[in-house]
PDB file of C-alpha atoms in Angstrom:
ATOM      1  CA  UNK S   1       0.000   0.000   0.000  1.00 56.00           C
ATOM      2  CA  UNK S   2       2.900   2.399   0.696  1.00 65.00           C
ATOM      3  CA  UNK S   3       3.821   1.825  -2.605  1.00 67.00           C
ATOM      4  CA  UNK S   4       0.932   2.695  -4.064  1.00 69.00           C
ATOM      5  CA  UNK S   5       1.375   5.652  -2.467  1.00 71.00           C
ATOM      6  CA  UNK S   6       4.532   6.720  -3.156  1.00 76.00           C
ATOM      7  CA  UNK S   7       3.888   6.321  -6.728  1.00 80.00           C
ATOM      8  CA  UNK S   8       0.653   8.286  -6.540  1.00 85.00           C
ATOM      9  CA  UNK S   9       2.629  10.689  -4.523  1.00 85.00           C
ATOM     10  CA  UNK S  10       5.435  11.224  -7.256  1.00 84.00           C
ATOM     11  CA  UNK S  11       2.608  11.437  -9.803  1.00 87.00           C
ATOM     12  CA  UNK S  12       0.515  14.335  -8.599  1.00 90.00           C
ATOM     13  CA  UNK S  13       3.531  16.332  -7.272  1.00 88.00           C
ATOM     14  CA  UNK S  14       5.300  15.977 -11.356  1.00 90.00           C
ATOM     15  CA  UNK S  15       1.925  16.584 -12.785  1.00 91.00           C
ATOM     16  CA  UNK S  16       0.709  19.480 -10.244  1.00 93.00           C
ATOM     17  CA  UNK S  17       4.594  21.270 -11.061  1.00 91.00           C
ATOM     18  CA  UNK S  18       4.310  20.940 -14.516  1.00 92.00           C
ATOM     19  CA  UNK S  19       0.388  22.845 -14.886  1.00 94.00           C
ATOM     20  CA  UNK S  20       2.254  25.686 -12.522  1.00 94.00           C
ATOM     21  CA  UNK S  21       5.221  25.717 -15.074  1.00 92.00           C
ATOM     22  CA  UNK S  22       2.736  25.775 -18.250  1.00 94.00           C
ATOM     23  CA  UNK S  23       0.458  28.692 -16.860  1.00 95.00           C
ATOM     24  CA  UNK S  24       3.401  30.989 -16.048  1.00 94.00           C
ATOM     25  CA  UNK S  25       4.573  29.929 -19.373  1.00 94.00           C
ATOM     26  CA  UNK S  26       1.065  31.096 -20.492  1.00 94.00           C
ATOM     27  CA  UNK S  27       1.723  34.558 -18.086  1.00 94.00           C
ATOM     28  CA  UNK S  28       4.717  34.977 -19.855  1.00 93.00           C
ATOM     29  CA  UNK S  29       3.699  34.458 -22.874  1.00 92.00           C
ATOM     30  CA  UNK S  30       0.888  37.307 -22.606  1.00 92.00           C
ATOM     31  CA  UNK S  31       3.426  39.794 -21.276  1.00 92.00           C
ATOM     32  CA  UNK S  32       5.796  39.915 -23.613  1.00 88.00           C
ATOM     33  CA  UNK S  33       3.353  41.338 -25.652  1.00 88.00           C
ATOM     34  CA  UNK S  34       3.201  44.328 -23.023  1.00 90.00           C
ATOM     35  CA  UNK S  35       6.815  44.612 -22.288  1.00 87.00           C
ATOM     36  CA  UNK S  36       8.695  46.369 -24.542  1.00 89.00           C
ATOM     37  CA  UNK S  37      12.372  44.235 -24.004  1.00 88.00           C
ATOM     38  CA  UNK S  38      12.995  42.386 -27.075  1.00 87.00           C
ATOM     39  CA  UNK S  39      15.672  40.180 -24.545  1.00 88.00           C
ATOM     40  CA  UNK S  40      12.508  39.044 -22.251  1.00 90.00           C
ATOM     41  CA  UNK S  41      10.481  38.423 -26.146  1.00 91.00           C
ATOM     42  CA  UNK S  42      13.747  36.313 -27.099  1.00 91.00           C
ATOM     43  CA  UNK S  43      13.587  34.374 -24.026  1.00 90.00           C
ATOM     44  CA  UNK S  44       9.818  33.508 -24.166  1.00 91.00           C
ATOM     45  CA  UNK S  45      10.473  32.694 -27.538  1.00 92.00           C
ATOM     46  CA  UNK S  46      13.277  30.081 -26.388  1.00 93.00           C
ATOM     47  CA  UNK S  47      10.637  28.548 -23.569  1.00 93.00           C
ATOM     48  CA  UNK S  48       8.014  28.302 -26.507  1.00 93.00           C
ATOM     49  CA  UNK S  49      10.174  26.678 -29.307  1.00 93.00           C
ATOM     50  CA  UNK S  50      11.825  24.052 -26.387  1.00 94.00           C
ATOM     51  CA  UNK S  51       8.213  22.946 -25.164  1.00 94.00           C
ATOM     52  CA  UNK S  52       8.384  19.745 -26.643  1.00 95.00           C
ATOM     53  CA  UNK S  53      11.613  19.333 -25.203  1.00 95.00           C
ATOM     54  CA  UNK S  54      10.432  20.356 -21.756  1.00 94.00           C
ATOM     55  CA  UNK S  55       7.214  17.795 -21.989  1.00 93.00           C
ATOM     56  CA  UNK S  56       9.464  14.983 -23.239  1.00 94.00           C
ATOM     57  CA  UNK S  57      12.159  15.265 -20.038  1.00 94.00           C
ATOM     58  CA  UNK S  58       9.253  16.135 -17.740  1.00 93.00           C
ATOM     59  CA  UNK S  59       7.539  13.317 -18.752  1.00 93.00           C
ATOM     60  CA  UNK S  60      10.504  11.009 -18.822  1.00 95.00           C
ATOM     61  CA  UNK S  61      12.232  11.714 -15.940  1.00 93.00           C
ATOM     62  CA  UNK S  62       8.698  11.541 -13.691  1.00 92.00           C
ATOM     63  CA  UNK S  63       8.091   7.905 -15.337  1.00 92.00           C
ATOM     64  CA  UNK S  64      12.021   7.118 -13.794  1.00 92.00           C
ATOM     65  CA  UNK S  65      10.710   8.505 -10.700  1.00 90.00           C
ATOM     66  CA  UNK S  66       7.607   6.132 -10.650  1.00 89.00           C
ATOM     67  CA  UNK S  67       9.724   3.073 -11.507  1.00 90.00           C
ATOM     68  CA  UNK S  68      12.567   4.082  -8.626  1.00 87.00           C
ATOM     69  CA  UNK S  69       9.843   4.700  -6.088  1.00 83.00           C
ATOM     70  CA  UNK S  70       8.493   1.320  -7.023  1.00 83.00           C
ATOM     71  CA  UNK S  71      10.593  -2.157  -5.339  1.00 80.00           C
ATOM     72  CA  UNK S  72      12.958  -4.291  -6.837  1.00 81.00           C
ATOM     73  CA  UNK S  73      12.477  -5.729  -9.744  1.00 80.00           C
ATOM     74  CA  UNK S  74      10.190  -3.004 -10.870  1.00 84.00           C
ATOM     75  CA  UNK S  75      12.524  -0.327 -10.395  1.00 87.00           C
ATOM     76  CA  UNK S  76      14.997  -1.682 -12.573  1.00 91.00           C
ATOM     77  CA  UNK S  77      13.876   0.290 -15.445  1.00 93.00           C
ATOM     78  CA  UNK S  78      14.452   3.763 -13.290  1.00 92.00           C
ATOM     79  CA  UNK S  79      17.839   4.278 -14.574  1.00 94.00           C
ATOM     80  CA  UNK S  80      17.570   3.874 -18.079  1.00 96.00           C
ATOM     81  CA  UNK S  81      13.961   6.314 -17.967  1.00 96.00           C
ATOM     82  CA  UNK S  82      16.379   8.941 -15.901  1.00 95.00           C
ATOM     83  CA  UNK S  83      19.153   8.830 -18.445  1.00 96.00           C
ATOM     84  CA  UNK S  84      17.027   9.042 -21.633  1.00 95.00           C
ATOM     85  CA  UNK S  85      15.331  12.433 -19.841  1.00 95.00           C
ATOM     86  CA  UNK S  86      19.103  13.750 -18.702  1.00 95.00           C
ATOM     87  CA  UNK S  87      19.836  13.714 -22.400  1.00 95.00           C
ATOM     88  CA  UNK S  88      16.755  15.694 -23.369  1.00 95.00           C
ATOM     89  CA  UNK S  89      17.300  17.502 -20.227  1.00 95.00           C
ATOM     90  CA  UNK S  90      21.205  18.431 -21.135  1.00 95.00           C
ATOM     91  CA  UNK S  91      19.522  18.943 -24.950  1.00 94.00           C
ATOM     92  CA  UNK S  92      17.722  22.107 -23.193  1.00 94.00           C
ATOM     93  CA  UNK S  93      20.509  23.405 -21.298  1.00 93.00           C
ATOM     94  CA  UNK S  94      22.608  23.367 -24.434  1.00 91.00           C
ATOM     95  CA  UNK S  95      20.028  25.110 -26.214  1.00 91.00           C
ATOM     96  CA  UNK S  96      19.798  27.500 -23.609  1.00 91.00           C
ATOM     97  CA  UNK S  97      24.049  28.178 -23.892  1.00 87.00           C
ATOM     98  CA  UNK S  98      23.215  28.727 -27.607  1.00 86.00           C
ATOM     99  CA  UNK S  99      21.082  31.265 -26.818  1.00 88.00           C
ATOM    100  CA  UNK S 100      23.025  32.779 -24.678  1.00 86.00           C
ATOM    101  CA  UNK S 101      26.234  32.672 -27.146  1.00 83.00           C
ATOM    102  CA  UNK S 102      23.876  34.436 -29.853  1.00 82.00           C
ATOM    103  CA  UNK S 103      22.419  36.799 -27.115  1.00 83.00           C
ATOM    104  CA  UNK S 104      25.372  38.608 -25.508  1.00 82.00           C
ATOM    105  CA  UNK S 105      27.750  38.031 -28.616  1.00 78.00           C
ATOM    106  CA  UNK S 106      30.130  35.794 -26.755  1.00 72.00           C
ATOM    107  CA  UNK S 107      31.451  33.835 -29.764  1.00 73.00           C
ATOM    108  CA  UNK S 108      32.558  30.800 -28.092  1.00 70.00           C
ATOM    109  CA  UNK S 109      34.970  28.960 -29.760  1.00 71.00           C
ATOM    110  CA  UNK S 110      33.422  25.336 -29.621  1.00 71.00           C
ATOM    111  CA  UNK S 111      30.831  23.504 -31.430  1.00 76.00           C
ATOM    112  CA  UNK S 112      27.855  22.688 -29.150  1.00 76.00           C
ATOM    113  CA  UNK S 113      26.480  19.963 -31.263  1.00 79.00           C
ATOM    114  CA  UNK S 114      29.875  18.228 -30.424  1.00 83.00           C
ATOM    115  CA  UNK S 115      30.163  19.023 -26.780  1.00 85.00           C
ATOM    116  CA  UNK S 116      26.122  17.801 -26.756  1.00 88.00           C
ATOM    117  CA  UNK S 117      27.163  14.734 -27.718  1.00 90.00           C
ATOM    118  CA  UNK S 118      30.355  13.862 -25.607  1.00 91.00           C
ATOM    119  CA  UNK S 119      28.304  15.230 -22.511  1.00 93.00           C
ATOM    120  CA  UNK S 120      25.243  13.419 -23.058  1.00 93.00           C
ATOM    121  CA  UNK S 121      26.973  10.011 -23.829  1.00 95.00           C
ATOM    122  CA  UNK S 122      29.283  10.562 -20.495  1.00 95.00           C
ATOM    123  CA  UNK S 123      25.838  11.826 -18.338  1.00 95.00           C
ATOM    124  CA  UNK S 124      24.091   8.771 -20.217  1.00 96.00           C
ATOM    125  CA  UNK S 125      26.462   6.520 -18.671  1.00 96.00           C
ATOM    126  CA  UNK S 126      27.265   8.021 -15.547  1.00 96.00           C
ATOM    127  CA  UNK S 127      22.951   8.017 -14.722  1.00 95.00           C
ATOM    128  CA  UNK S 128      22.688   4.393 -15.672  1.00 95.00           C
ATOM    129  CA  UNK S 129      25.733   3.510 -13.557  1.00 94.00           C
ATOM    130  CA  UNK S 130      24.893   5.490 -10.614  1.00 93.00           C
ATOM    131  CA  UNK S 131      21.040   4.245 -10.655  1.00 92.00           C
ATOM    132  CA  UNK S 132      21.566   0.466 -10.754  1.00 91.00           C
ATOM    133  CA  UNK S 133      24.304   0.564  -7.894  1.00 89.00           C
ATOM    134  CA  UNK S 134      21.789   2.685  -5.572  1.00 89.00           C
ATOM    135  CA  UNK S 135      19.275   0.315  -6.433  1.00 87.00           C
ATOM    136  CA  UNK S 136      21.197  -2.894  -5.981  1.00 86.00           C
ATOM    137  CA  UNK S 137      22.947  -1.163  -2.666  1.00 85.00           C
ATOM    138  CA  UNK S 138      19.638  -0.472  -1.443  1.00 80.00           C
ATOM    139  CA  UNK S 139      18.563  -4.083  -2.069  1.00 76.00           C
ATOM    140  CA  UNK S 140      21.470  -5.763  -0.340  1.00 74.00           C
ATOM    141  CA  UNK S 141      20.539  -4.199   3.215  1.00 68.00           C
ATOM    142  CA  UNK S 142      16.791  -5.507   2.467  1.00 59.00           C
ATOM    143  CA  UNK S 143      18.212  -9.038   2.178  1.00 59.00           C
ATOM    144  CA  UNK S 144      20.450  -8.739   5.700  1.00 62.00           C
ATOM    145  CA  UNK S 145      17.308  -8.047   6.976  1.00 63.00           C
ATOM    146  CA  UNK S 146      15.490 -11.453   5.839  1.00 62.00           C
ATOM    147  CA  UNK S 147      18.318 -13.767   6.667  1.00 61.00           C
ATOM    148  CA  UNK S 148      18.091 -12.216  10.391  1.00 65.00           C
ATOM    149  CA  UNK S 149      14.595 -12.491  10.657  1.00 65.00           C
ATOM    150  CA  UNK S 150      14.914 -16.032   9.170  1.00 67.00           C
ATOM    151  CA  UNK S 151      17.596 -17.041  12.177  1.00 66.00           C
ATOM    152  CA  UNK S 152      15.224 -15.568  14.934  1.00 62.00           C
TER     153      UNK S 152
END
């Protein structure tokens, strides 16, 4: 039952943070019409053409959440759901560097489509890594806990 919680939990919380994050969106969206900056219209314009990209790690990464707060076996899949969403996730923040490169002029010498790609393969791996030893580490203690309870 606390797992059905826990899920449900991780659920509403994702789902409740992302309707706050689309109606600002929505509030933003009707002021830059109002303001005058053409910076603050450039950044609205950023949040509106990396929606899909938002949705798709949002979504992602909550379904990894649902699967870790789940018990072994069925979180097994949590680190490969967390990994495919820190790739869309790193996707965003690259885009958001590009913008900032155009924006203040900075001319950075490096090719972000390259550096996406090295970063997101080494995040990739480092996620999956990371996730299956918590998850096997927290499983380990669980079974100490049998085999005691099994002697008493």
């Amino acid at each position: 039952m606390d797992q059905i919680k826990d899920v449900l939990n991780v659920f509403l919380s994702r789902i409740i943070g992302f309707i706050i994050f689309l109606v600002l969106l929505a509030v933003v969206n009707i002021m830059a019409y109002y303001i005058p900056n053409e910076t603050f219209r450039q950044t609205v314009l950023l949040l509106n053409s990396n929606i899909w990209i938002i949705v798709i790690f949002t979504i992602v990464l909550m379904i990894g959440e649902i699967f870790g707060a789940l018990i072994f076996p069925f979180n097994l899949p949590a680190p490969l759901f967390n990994a495919i969403g820190a790739i869309f996730l790193i996707r965003f923040i690259f885009n958001i560097f590009e913008f900032l490169n155009t924006l203040l002029i900075l001319r950075l010498p490096f090719n972000f489509s390259t550096w996406y790609l090295v970063i997101s393969l080494i995040i990739f791996v480092i996620v999956i890594i990371f996730g299956y030893v918590k998850i096997f580490s927290e499983m380990f203690p669980a079974l100490k806990k049998i085999k005691e309870k099994e002697q008493k």
